[in-house]
Structure formats: C-alpha cells, structure tokens
mmCIF file of C-alpha atoms in Angstrom:
data_model
loop_
_atom_site.group_PDB
_atom_site.id
_atom_site.type_symbol
_atom_site.label_atom_id
_atom_site.label_comp_id
_atom_site.label_asym_id
_atom_site.label_seq_id
_atom_site.Cartn_x
_atom_site.Cartn_y
_atom_site.Cartn_z
ATOM 1 C CA ALA A 1 0.000 0.000 0.000
ATOM 2 C CA GLN A 2 2.824 2.409 0.843
ATOM 3 C CA PHE A 3 4.502 1.691 -2.506
ATOM 4 C CA ILE A 4 1.277 2.268 -4.480
ATOM 5 C CA PHE A 5 0.566 5.472 -2.577
ATOM 6 C CA ALA A 6 4.162 6.658 -3.191
ATOM 7 C CA ASN A 7 3.783 6.138 -6.938
ATOM 8 C CA ARG A 8 0.494 8.040 -6.943
ATOM 9 C CA LEU A 9 2.044 10.974 -5.074
ATOM 10 C CA GLU A 10 4.997 10.986 -7.479
ATOM 11 C CA SER A 11 2.633 11.166 -10.466
ATOM 12 C CA LEU A 12 1.050 14.227 -8.817
ATOM 13 C CA ALA A 13 4.530 15.782 -8.461
ATOM 14 C CA ASP A 14 4.276 15.730 -4.667
ATOM 15 C CA HIS A 15 7.886 14.657 -4.375
ATOM 16 C CA GLU A 16 8.304 15.424 -0.684
ATOM 17 C CA LYS A 17 5.511 13.097 0.435
ATOM 18 C CA SER A 18 6.330 10.606 -2.304
ATOM 19 C CA TYR A 19 9.884 10.347 -0.980
ATOM 20 C CA GLU A 20 8.565 9.665 2.537
ATOM 21 C CA ARG A 21 6.218 6.929 1.264
ATOM 22 C CA PHE A 22 8.931 5.257 -0.820
ATOM 23 C CA ALA A 23 11.162 5.264 2.282
ATOM 24 C CA ALA A 24 8.388 3.643 4.322
ATOM 25 C CA ALA A 25 7.706 1.069 1.581
ATOM 26 C CA ALA A 26 11.398 0.170 1.400
ATOM 27 C CA GLN A 27 11.567 -0.268 5.170
ATOM 28 C CA ILE A 28 8.562 -2.600 5.188
ATOM 29 C CA ALA A 29 9.730 -4.583 2.147
ATOM 30 C CA ALA A 30 13.238 -5.038 3.581
ATOM 31 C CA SER A 31 11.966 -7.947 5.682
ATOM 32 C CA GLY A 32 10.499 -9.929 2.796
ATOM 33 C CA ASN A 33 9.328 -8.590 -0.566
ATOM 34 C CA ARG A 34 12.496 -8.151 -2.657
ATOM 35 C CA ASP A 35 10.680 -6.854 -5.758
ATOM 36 C CA ILE A 36 8.936 -4.084 -3.817
ATOM 37 C CA LEU A 37 12.196 -3.285 -2.023
ATOM 38 C CA ARG A 38 14.008 -2.951 -5.347
ATOM 39 C CA LEU A 39 11.315 -0.707 -6.854
ATOM 40 C CA SER A 40 10.981 1.387 -3.686
ATOM 41 C CA ARG A 41 14.690 2.100 -3.692
ATOM 42 C CA GLU A 42 14.449 3.221 -7.295
ATOM 43 C CA GLY A 43 11.567 5.500 -6.350
ATOM 44 C CA LEU A 44 13.629 6.925 -3.508
ATOM 45 C CA ALA A 45 16.419 7.752 -5.951
ATOM 46 C CA ARG A 46 14.044 9.398 -8.439
ATOM 47 C CA THR A 47 12.341 11.583 -5.881
ATOM 48 C CA ALA A 48 15.586 12.505 -4.090
ATOM 49 C CA ILE A 49 16.941 13.732 -7.446
ATOM 50 C CA LYS A 50 13.814 15.794 -8.075
ATOM 51 C CA LEU A 51 14.037 17.273 -4.575
ATOM 52 C CA GLY A 52 17.699 18.170 -5.124
ATOM 53 C CA ARG A 53 18.843 16.305 -2.038
ATOM 54 C CA ASP A 54 22.401 15.394 -2.907
ATOM 55 C CA ALA A 55 23.234 13.267 0.141
ATOM 56 C CA GLU A 56 19.971 11.275 -0.031
ATOM 57 C CA THR A 57 20.378 10.866 -3.787
ATOM 58 C CA ALA A 58 23.903 9.495 -3.401
ATOM 59 C CA ARG A 59 22.768 7.000 -0.741
ATOM 60 C CA ALA A 60 19.789 5.855 -2.804
ATOM 61 C CA LEU A 61 21.810 5.410 -5.985
ATOM 62 C CA GLN A 62 24.339 3.287 -4.100
ATOM 63 C CA LEU A 63 21.538 0.754 -3.488
ATOM 64 C CA LEU A 64 20.473 0.407 -7.134
ATOM 65 C CA ASP A 65 21.820 -2.345 -9.341
ATOM 66 C CA PRO A 66 23.441 -1.487 -12.721
ATOM 67 C CA ASP A 67 20.304 -2.315 -14.713
ATOM 68 C CA GLN A 68 18.221 0.043 -12.583
ATOM 69 C CA LEU A 69 20.793 2.786 -12.961
ATOM 70 C CA LYS A 70 20.892 2.410 -16.739
ATOM 71 C CA SER A 71 17.090 2.385 -16.922
ATOM 72 C CA LEU A 72 16.863 5.504 -14.760
ATOM 73 C CA TRP A 73 19.576 7.202 -16.817
ATOM 74 C CA ASN A 74 17.947 6.395 -20.165
ATOM 75 C CA ARG A 75 14.514 7.572 -18.984
ATOM 76 C CA SER A 76 15.674 10.780 -17.358
ATOM 77 C CA PRO A 77 19.366 11.686 -17.616
ATOM 78 C CA SER A 78 20.662 13.559 -14.584
ATOM 79 C CA LEU A 79 24.009 14.499 -13.129
ATOM 80 C CA PRO A 80 23.804 12.185 -10.062
ATOM 81 C CA VAL A 81 22.840 9.084 -12.069
ATOM 82 C CA GLY A 82 25.429 9.756 -14.765
ATOM 83 C CA ARG A 83 28.047 10.325 -12.078
ATOM 84 C CA ARG A 84 27.155 7.009 -10.403
ATOM 85 C CA LEU A 85 27.402 5.162 -13.731
ATOM 86 C CA LEU A 86 30.799 6.708 -14.354
ATOM 87 C CA GLY A 87 31.856 5.519 -10.923
ATOM 88 C CA LEU A 88 30.899 1.988 -11.988
ATOM 89 C CA GLY A 89 32.933 2.317 -15.193
ATOM 90 C CA ASP A 90 29.965 2.655 -17.575
ATOM 91 C CA SER A 91 31.317 5.628 -19.511
ATOM 92 C CA GLY A 92 29.986 4.254 -22.813
ATOM 93 C CA VAL A 93 26.398 4.275 -21.537
ATOM 94 C CA VAL A 94 26.795 7.833 -20.256
ATOM 95 C CA ARG A 95 28.469 9.071 -23.433
ATOM 96 C CA GLN A 96 25.784 7.664 -25.742
ATOM 97 C CA LYS A 97 22.838 9.198 -23.906
ATOM 98 C CA LEU A 98 24.634 12.466 -23.177
ATOM 99 C CA ARG A 99 25.181 13.003 -26.898
ATOM 100 C CA GLN A 100 21.467 12.447 -27.510
ATOM 101 C CA THR A 101 20.371 14.819 -24.749
ATOM 102 C CA SER A 102 20.271 18.540 -25.339
ATOM 103 C CA PRO A 103 21.924 20.682 -22.658
ATOM 104 C CA ASP A 104 18.642 22.549 -22.140
ATOM 105 C CA ALA A 105 16.723 19.356 -21.437
ATOM 106 C CA MET A 106 19.122 18.294 -18.709
ATOM 107 C CA GLY A 107 20.189 21.749 -17.600
ATOM 108 C CA ARG A 108 23.163 23.359 -19.277
ATOM 109 C CA ALA A 109 25.331 23.495 -16.164
ATOM 110 C CA GLU A 110 24.575 19.889 -15.182
ATOM 111 C CA HIS A 111 25.154 18.717 -18.766
ATOM 112 C CA LEU A 112 28.494 20.511 -18.800
ATOM 113 C CA ALA A 113 29.483 19.195 -15.352
ATOM 114 C CA LEU A 114 28.771 15.607 -16.358
ATOM 115 C CA SER A 115 30.535 16.078 -19.699
ATOM 116 C CA ALA A 116 33.606 17.252 -17.787
ATOM 117 C CA GLU A 117 33.498 14.157 -15.583
ATOM 118 C CA LEU A 118 32.972 11.902 -18.613
ATOM 119 C CA SER A 119 36.011 13.384 -20.361
ATOM 120 C CA ALA A 120 38.072 12.864 -17.214
ATOM 121 C CA ALA A 121 36.902 9.245 -16.958
ATOM 122 C CA GLU A 122 37.987 8.680 -20.560
ATOM 123 C CA GLY A 123 41.392 10.234 -19.954
ATOM 124 C CA LYS A 124 40.675 13.416 -21.930
ATOM 125 C CA LEU A 125 42.023 15.591 -19.161
ATOM 126 C CA ASP A 126 42.648 18.850 -21.035
ATOM 127 C CA GLU A 127 39.136 18.671 -22.488
ATOM 128 C CA SER A 128 37.727 18.047 -19.026
ATOM 129 C CA LEU A 129 39.563 21.078 -17.623
ATOM 130 C CA ARG A 130 38.228 23.298 -20.420
ATOM 131 C CA MET A 131 34.692 22.164 -19.565
ATOM 132 C CA TYR A 132 35.181 22.877 -15.881
ATOM 133 C CA ALA A 133 36.440 26.350 -16.808
ATOM 134 C CA ASP A 134 33.280 26.897 -18.899
ATOM 135 C CA LEU A 135 31.149 25.609 -16.027
ATOM 136 C CA LYS A 136 32.715 28.162 -13.659
ATOM 137 C CA LEU A 137 31.521 30.899 -16.008
ATOM 138 C CA LYS A 138 27.926 29.666 -15.651
ATOM 139 C CA ARG A 139 27.841 29.148 -11.900
ATOM 140 C CA PRO A 140 30.162 28.631 -8.916
ATOM 141 C CA LEU A 141 31.528 25.114 -8.666
ATOM 142 C CA SER A 142 30.264 23.006 -5.804
ATOM 143 C CA GLU A 143 32.793 21.761 -3.269
ATOM 144 C CA ASP A 144 32.648 18.327 -4.908
ATOM 145 C CA GLU A 145 33.166 19.776 -8.384
ATOM 146 C CA SER A 146 36.093 21.893 -7.201
ATOM 147 C CA SER A 147 37.648 18.773 -5.736
ATOM 148 C CA ARG A 148 37.081 16.841 -8.966
ATOM 149 C CA MET A 149 38.565 19.636 -11.055
ATOM 150 C CA ALA A 150 41.634 19.769 -8.790
ATOM 151 C CA ALA A 151 42.052 15.999 -9.157
ATOM 152 C CA VAL A 152 41.842 16.252 -12.960
ATOM 153 C CA SER A 153 44.357 19.102 -12.962
ATOM 154 C CA SER A 154 46.716 17.028 -10.807
ATOM 155 C CA ARG A 155 46.390 14.045 -13.163
ATOM 156 C CA ALA A 156 47.083 16.272 -16.160
ATOM 157 C CA GLU A 157 50.216 17.702 -14.542
ATOM 158 C CA LYS A 158 51.446 14.215 -13.639
ATOM 159 C CA ASN A 159 50.838 13.032 -17.206
ATOM 160 C CA ARG A 160 52.744 16.033 -18.505
ATOM 161 C CA ALA A 161 55.700 15.220 -16.267
ATOM 162 C CA GLU A 162 55.609 11.547 -17.301
ATOM 163 C CA SER A 163 55.477 12.536 -20.965
ATOM 164 C CA PHE A 164 58.577 14.711 -20.601
ATOM 165 C CA PHE A 165 60.351 11.883 -18.767
ATOM 166 C CA SER A 166 59.432 9.280 -21.410
ATOM 167 C CA ASP A 167 60.692 11.617 -24.148
ATOM 168 C CA GLY A 168 64.031 12.079 -22.375
ATOM 169 C CA ARG A 169 63.333 15.744 -21.664
ATOM 170 C CA TYR A 170 64.663 15.443 -18.119
ATOM 171 C CA ARG A 171 65.087 19.122 -17.313
ATOM 172 C CA GLU A 172 61.463 19.855 -18.227
ATOM 173 C CA ALA A 173 60.325 16.675 -16.492
ATOM 174 C CA LEU A 174 62.091 17.701 -13.288
ATOM 175 C CA GLU A 175 60.444 21.121 -13.344
ATOM 176 C CA ALA A 176 57.066 19.454 -13.860
ATOM 177 C CA TYR A 177 57.591 16.952 -11.026
ATOM 178 C CA ASP A 178 58.821 19.720 -8.721
ATOM 179 C CA GLY A 179 55.594 21.613 -9.406
ATOM 180 C CA LEU A 180 53.308 18.773 -8.301
ATOM 181 C CA SER A 181 51.487 19.143 -5.003
ATOM 182 C CA ASP A 182 52.786 15.709 -3.947
ATOM 183 C CA SER A 183 56.262 16.078 -5.433
ATOM 184 C CA SER A 184 57.816 14.554 -2.292
ATOM 185 C CA SER A 185 55.775 11.341 -2.476
ATOM 186 C CA PRO A 186 57.902 8.177 -2.865
ATOM 187 C CA GLN A 187 56.809 7.729 -6.505
ATOM 188 C CA HIS A 188 57.642 11.278 -7.527
ATOM 189 C CA ALA A 189 60.790 11.413 -5.407
ATOM 190 C CA LEU A 190 62.073 8.437 -7.400
ATOM 191 C CA ARG A 191 61.267 10.179 -10.681
ATOM 192 C CA ARG A 192 62.856 13.446 -9.553
ATOM 193 C CA ALA A 193 66.003 11.591 -8.504
ATOM 194 C CA ALA A 194 66.092 9.783 -11.865
ATOM 195 C CA CYS A 195 65.863 13.137 -13.666
ATOM 196 C CA MET A 196 68.681 14.559 -11.528
ATOM 197 C CA ALA A 197 70.805 11.492 -12.247
ATOM 198 C CA LYS A 198 70.332 12.063 -15.981
ATOM 199 C CA LEU A 199 71.297 15.711 -15.485
ATOM 200 C CA SER A 200 74.488 14.704 -13.594
ATOM 201 C CA ARG A 201 73.140 16.152 -10.336
ATOM 202 C CA ARG A 202 74.145 13.009 -8.481
ATOM 203 C CA ALA A 203 74.590 14.407 -4.970
ATOM 204 C CA GLU A 204 71.079 15.894 -5.016
ATOM 205 C CA ALA A 205 69.616 12.670 -6.391
ATOM 206 C CA ILE A 206 71.324 10.653 -3.643
ATOM 207 C CA ALA A 207 69.976 13.004 -0.959
ATOM 208 C CA ILE A 208 66.420 12.620 -2.275
ATOM 209 C CA LEU A 209 66.623 8.815 -2.389
ATOM 210 C CA GLU A 210 68.237 8.537 1.032
ATOM 211 C CA ASN A 211 65.530 10.695 2.629
ATOM 212 C CA SER A 212 62.416 9.562 0.745
ATOM 213 C CA PRO A 213 59.963 7.258 2.564
ATOM 214 C CA LYS A 214 60.387 3.606 1.687
ATOM 215 C CA ILE A 215 57.450 1.658 0.287
ATOM 216 C CA SER A 216 57.738 -1.978 -0.695
ATOM 217 C CA GLU A 217 56.710 -1.738 -4.352
ATOM 218 C CA LEU A 218 59.290 1.002 -5.040
ATOM 219 C CA GLU A 219 62.124 -0.209 -2.829
ATOM 220 C CA ILE A 220 63.895 -2.265 -5.493
ATOM 221 C CA PRO A 221 63.956 0.438 -8.229
ATOM 222 C CA ARG A 222 64.875 3.031 -5.574
ATOM 223 C CA ALA A 223 67.745 0.868 -4.337
ATOM 224 C CA ALA A 224 68.932 0.087 -7.863
ATOM 225 C CA LEU A 225 69.125 3.780 -8.756
ATOM 226 C CA LEU A 226 70.782 4.639 -5.452
ATOM 227 C CA ALA A 227 73.430 1.938 -5.923
ATOM 228 C CA SER A 228 74.209 3.193 -9.415
ATOM 229 C CA LEU A 229 74.547 6.754 -8.090
ATOM 230 C CA TYR A 230 76.798 5.642 -5.240
ATOM 231 C CA GLU A 231 79.028 3.877 -7.741
ATOM 232 C CA GLN A 232 79.203 6.915 -10.036
ATOM 233 C CA ASN A 233 79.794 9.250 -7.108
ATOM 234 C CA GLY A 234 82.770 7.347 -5.696
ATOM 235 C CA ASN A 235 81.083 5.253 -2.983
ATOM 236 C CA PRO A 236 81.713 1.703 -4.259
ATOM 237 C CA GLU A 237 81.274 0.090 -0.819
ATOM 238 C CA LYS A 238 77.710 1.391 -0.461
ATOM 239 C CA ALA A 239 76.934 0.393 -4.052
ATOM 240 C CA GLU A 240 78.322 -3.099 -3.454
ATOM 241 C CA ASN A 241 76.119 -3.651 -0.390
ATOM 242 C CA ILE A 242 72.980 -2.615 -2.226
ATOM 243 C CA TYR A 243 73.753 -4.752 -5.293
ATOM 244 C CA LYS A 244 74.251 -7.755 -3.026
ATOM 245 C CA ASP A 245 70.859 -7.138 -1.397
ATOM 246 C CA LEU A 246 69.176 -6.813 -4.797
ATOM 247 C CA ILE A 247 70.682 -10.085 -6.022
ATOM 248 C CA VAL A 248 68.921 -11.780 -3.110
ATOM 249 C CA ALA A 249 65.659 -9.815 -2.945
ATOM 250 C CA GLY A 250 64.952 -8.631 -6.480
ATOM 251 C CA SER A 251 62.931 -10.144 -9.286
ATOM 252 C CA THR A 252 64.645 -12.492 -11.736
ATOM 253 C CA GLN A 253 65.423 -9.634 -14.093
ATOM 254 C CA MET A 254 66.602 -7.388 -11.254
ATOM 255 C CA ARG A 255 68.827 -10.172 -9.889
ATOM 256 C CA VAL A 256 70.482 -10.546 -13.298
ATOM 257 C CA GLU A 257 70.885 -6.790 -13.740
ATOM 258 C CA SER A 258 72.274 -6.392 -10.228
ATOM 259 C CA ALA A 259 74.705 -9.261 -10.796
ATOM 260 C CA LYS A 260 75.893 -7.501 -13.960
ATOM 261 C CA LYS A 261 76.308 -4.231 -12.061
ATOM 262 C CA LEU A 262 78.160 -5.866 -9.189
ATOM 263 C CA ALA A 263 80.362 -7.837 -11.576
ATOM 264 C CA GLY A 264 81.128 -4.598 -13.403
ATOM 265 C CA LEU A 265 81.994 -2.906 -10.099
ATOM 266 C CA PHE A 266 84.331 -5.731 -9.120
ATOM 267 C CA SER A 267 85.852 -5.748 -12.617
ATOM 268 C CA SER A 268 86.595 -2.030 -12.449
ATOM 269 C CA GLN A 269 88.456 -2.700 -9.199
ATOM 270 C CA GLU A 270 90.154 -5.770 -10.741
ATOM 271 C CA ARG A 271 88.657 -7.950 -8.002
ATOM 272 C CA TRP A 272 88.504 -10.876 -10.410
ATOM 273 C CA ALA A 273 88.080 -13.555 -7.767
ATOM 274 C CA ASP A 274 84.867 -11.799 -6.671
ATOM 275 C CA ALA A 275 83.745 -10.874 -10.183
ATOM 276 C CA LEU A 276 84.223 -14.239 -11.878
ATOM 277 C CA PRO A 277 81.533 -16.259 -10.014
ATOM 278 C CA LEU A 278 79.005 -13.585 -10.973
ATOM 279 C CA LEU A 279 80.256 -13.399 -14.550
ATOM 280 C CA ASP A 280 80.083 -17.195 -14.888
ATOM 281 C CA LYS A 281 76.386 -17.058 -13.929
ATOM 282 C CA ILE A 282 75.423 -14.296 -16.340
ATOM 283 C CA VAL A 283 77.635 -14.994 -19.356
ATOM 284 C CA HIS A 284 74.928 -17.133 -20.931
ATOM 285 C CA GLU A 285 72.191 -14.531 -20.352
ATOM 286 C CA PRO A 286 70.768 -12.898 -23.493
ATOM 287 C CA GLY A 287 71.532 -9.244 -24.139
ATOM 288 C CA LEU A 288 74.987 -9.225 -22.585
ATOM 289 C CA THR A 289 77.064 -6.257 -23.755
ATOM 290 C CA ALA A 290 80.508 -6.530 -25.341
ATOM 291 C CA ASP A 291 82.071 -4.995 -22.212
ATOM 292 C CA GLU A 292 80.386 -7.608 -20.003
ATOM 293 C CA LYS A 293 81.597 -10.454 -22.220
ATOM 294 C CA MET A 294 85.119 -9.007 -22.271
ATOM 295 C CA ALA A 295 85.046 -8.726 -18.473
ATOM 296 C CA TRP A 296 84.214 -12.439 -18.272
ATOM 297 C CA VAL A 297 87.203 -13.324 -20.458
ATOM 298 C CA ARG A 298 89.472 -10.991 -18.453
ATOM 299 C CA GLY A 299 88.286 -12.628 -15.246
ATOM 300 C CA LYS A 300 89.112 -16.063 -16.627
ATOM 301 C CA LEU A 301 92.561 -14.943 -17.732
ATOM 302 C CA ALA A 302 93.316 -13.092 -14.478
ATOM 303 C CA THR A 303 92.432 -16.139 -12.366
ATOM 304 C CA HIS A 304 94.072 -18.597 -14.826
ATOM 305 C CA ASN A 305 90.763 -20.380 -15.200
ATOM 306 C CA TYR A 306 90.658 -22.211 -18.530
ATOM 307 C CA SER A 307 87.834 -24.606 -17.703
ATOM 308 C CA GLU A 308 85.831 -23.102 -20.572
ATOM 309 C CA ALA A 309 88.637 -22.415 -23.033
ATOM 310 C CA GLY A 310 86.479 -23.266 -26.028
ATOM 311 C CA ARG A 311 83.755 -20.947 -24.871
ATOM 312 C CA MET A 312 86.307 -18.190 -24.235
ATOM 313 C CA GLN A 313 87.664 -18.497 -27.741
ATOM 314 C CA SER A 314 84.159 -18.523 -29.228
ATOM 315 C CA VAL A 315 83.231 -15.354 -27.320
ATOM 316 C CA LEU A 316 86.450 -13.647 -28.403
ATOM 317 C CA ARG A 317 85.944 -14.547 -32.067
ATOM 318 C CA GLU A 318 82.453 -13.085 -31.818
ATOM 319 C CA LEU A 319 83.711 -9.948 -30.093
ATOM 320 C CA VAL A 320 86.395 -9.086 -32.617
ATOM 321 C CA GLN A 321 83.686 -8.857 -35.254
ATOM 322 C CA ALA A 322 81.968 -6.150 -33.207
ATOM 323 C CA THR A 323 84.788 -4.221 -31.543
ATOM 324 C CA PRO A 324 88.486 -3.915 -32.458
ATOM 325 C CA ASP A 325 89.321 -3.598 -28.730
ATOM 326 C CA ALA A 326 88.705 -7.320 -28.406
ATOM 327 C CA TYR A 327 91.776 -8.138 -30.545
ATOM 328 C CA ALA A 328 94.122 -7.207 -27.699
ATOM 329 C CA LEU A 329 92.193 -9.509 -25.366
ATOM 330 C CA LEU A 330 92.287 -12.254 -27.962
ATOM 331 C CA GLY A 331 96.059 -11.772 -28.128
ATOM 332 C CA GLU A 332 96.313 -12.189 -24.340
ATOM 333 C CA TYR A 333 94.224 -15.337 -24.510
ATOM 334 C CA GLU A 334 96.322 -16.913 -27.278
ATOM 335 C CA SER A 335 99.532 -15.905 -25.540
ATOM 336 C CA SER A 336 98.402 -17.505 -22.276
ATOM 337 C CA LEU A 337 97.937 -20.788 -24.155
ATOM 338 C CA GLY A 338 101.356 -20.505 -25.786
ATOM 339 C CA ASN A 339 99.919 -19.845 -29.262
ATOM 340 C CA MET A 340 102.425 -17.082 -29.980
ATOM 341 C CA ALA A 341 101.792 -16.809 -33.736
ATOM 342 C CA SER A 342 98.051 -16.395 -33.176
ATOM 343 C CA ALA A 343 98.748 -13.975 -30.354
ATOM 344 C CA GLU A 344 101.038 -11.862 -32.531
ATOM 345 C CA SER A 345 98.432 -11.772 -35.297
ATOM 346 C CA ALA A 346 95.762 -10.627 -32.852
ATOM 347 C CA PHE A 347 98.002 -7.928 -31.354
ATOM 348 C CA ARG A 348 98.804 -6.611 -34.845
ATOM 349 C CA SER A 349 95.094 -6.417 -35.613
ATOM 350 C CA ALA A 350 94.589 -4.453 -32.380
ATOM 351 C CA LEU A 351 97.140 -1.866 -33.543
ATOM 352 C CA ARG A 352 95.532 -1.230 -36.911
#
C-alpha cells in the first residue's frame, strides 16, 4: 500500500511526500518482498533527485543495481545518475545518452558538469579542464566539483611530467615533477632523482633517495638507482652492499641486472676472484654487452681459469667482429695458451 501510494504521489509531483512513502515502503519490504524493495529504492532515488537532495540521492543510488541505474539514466538523464554510472565504469552508456540529450533538457550546467566528468573518466584531461572552466563561467563550482577539477588538474600535470620523462626531456620533467602538489611522495621522489641522475646532479639525487619514505613496491627500483649513483659518485662500498641485497631480494630480471652491475663494479676494481663467479652465472644470459663479455674473459685470464677455453675463444671470435678492442684480449688469450703466432696476429690487428 505504501509503494502504491508513493507512486500516486509521485505522479502528482508531490515529491516530498512521495519520498517519505517510498522510504516507508522500502523499510517494510526489507523484511520480505524483494521486488517491492528494489522498486521502492528506485523511487527513492528518483524523488531525491527531483528534490535536489544530494546526500539522499547518493545514498539511494548506491543501493540500485546497474540495470536500474541504466534504466533511470535512459529515462531521465541527470548528473547524479550519470556520475554514479561513471563511478561503476559505464562511460559508454553515459556518453551515448549524453550526446542524444540537449543541454537545455538536462540543464546546461549539469550537462556541462557531467561532460567534464565523462572526459576525465575517458582520460581526456585537457578537455575536461576546459569544460570545468566553462562551467565556472555559468555558476560557482560546488565543493565536490572543485575537488574533482583539482584531481583532474593534478592528473594532467602528472601526465605532462611523465610525458617529458618518457621523451628524455629530463630538465622539463624535473620542473614538472617539482611543481606537483605531492612532489615529495615516494613515486615522484624516485622520478625526480632519476631526472637529476640524468642531469648529472648526483649528490642531489642521492639526498632525495636517502631521505624519501620507503614503500615496498618502489624499494627495489629506488635501491637500484641509489646503488648506481653511489658507484658513479665514488662510494663503491655502499653500491656493493645494495647490489648484493638486490641479487637476493629482487625479481629475476633485477637479480640478473644487479649481478651484472656488481660484476662490473668488481671488474673495475680488478677484483677478479669476486667478479668471476658472478660473470660465470650471467655470461649465458641474453643481451649481454661486449664490455660484459670481455670482463668475463678478463676474469678467466686473471684467475688462470681455462675450464671453458672453447667458450672463451668462441666469445672472443664473436667480439672481434663487433669491436676492435677485443683483438688485444684475444692476443692475451692466445699468448696464455702458448699460441704465440696467433697472439702476434691478434696484437697486430689491435694496432691497426
């Protein structure tokens, strides 16, 4: 009876009393009649929208299933229903009906507000910001709309910074990251430090990484960058410790990359006994550079380890095709085996 009476009042445009009756019908139906409960909740949403009660509208819409929301949207498009559909990821449904609905029919400001939110949901951030600017000319933004506009602006600025970074425009990227409201967050601190590293501002990059909060998902890339900076800035001991941690804790790819870095560090210090076990593990990895392969051969020669002499020769023959520097190493290899004629030939090639 309450539900029938609520519908009658709604048809007479007595939305205040209709809302009260729909609320009563929903309360009664909650203990048994699911169909009446479902329809009463939809009635609550309709009348709350017509009464302009934002909080009640939001609560009522939360209780509707997607089919009810789409039905309500297609019958009578409104900002709250469209906003709820966008929150559920139904931007296509909103876009289609919004294009078919004249701004006057929905209300120009509401049409514009929802269009701005739709553009933001679809990643068209600059378009969304232009619409919010137009909306501000028609009426003051609500607190919620101001918050949404600020969030879109923040996303746009972050995208701009990321675009500069991806394009290798590190100076512009750094300026963009520095201008973000959350520029000191762990994610952006890592990016800012990476930009500074590319700009040879190593001491500043190290300071940022040392002082930024640690979060688990960023700890490995943060540590990898910090180790590289320590190495470049003359702190090999700190770099070594971090590389060792990454070899244990990192992903498979990070373990391989860290082993390469640590092997390179040891090689630069001619610590061949430490470098060779690492080099032996990675020499068969794809994508090894010529310098890394040459370091492996040097490590073998320095430690007088000829257990893979055939492999050493094969690597050297491959290297001399790519870099003339490898001829000198080939000469050392042949000389160590007593092949003096081959060694002399290789050394002559190195001098050409």
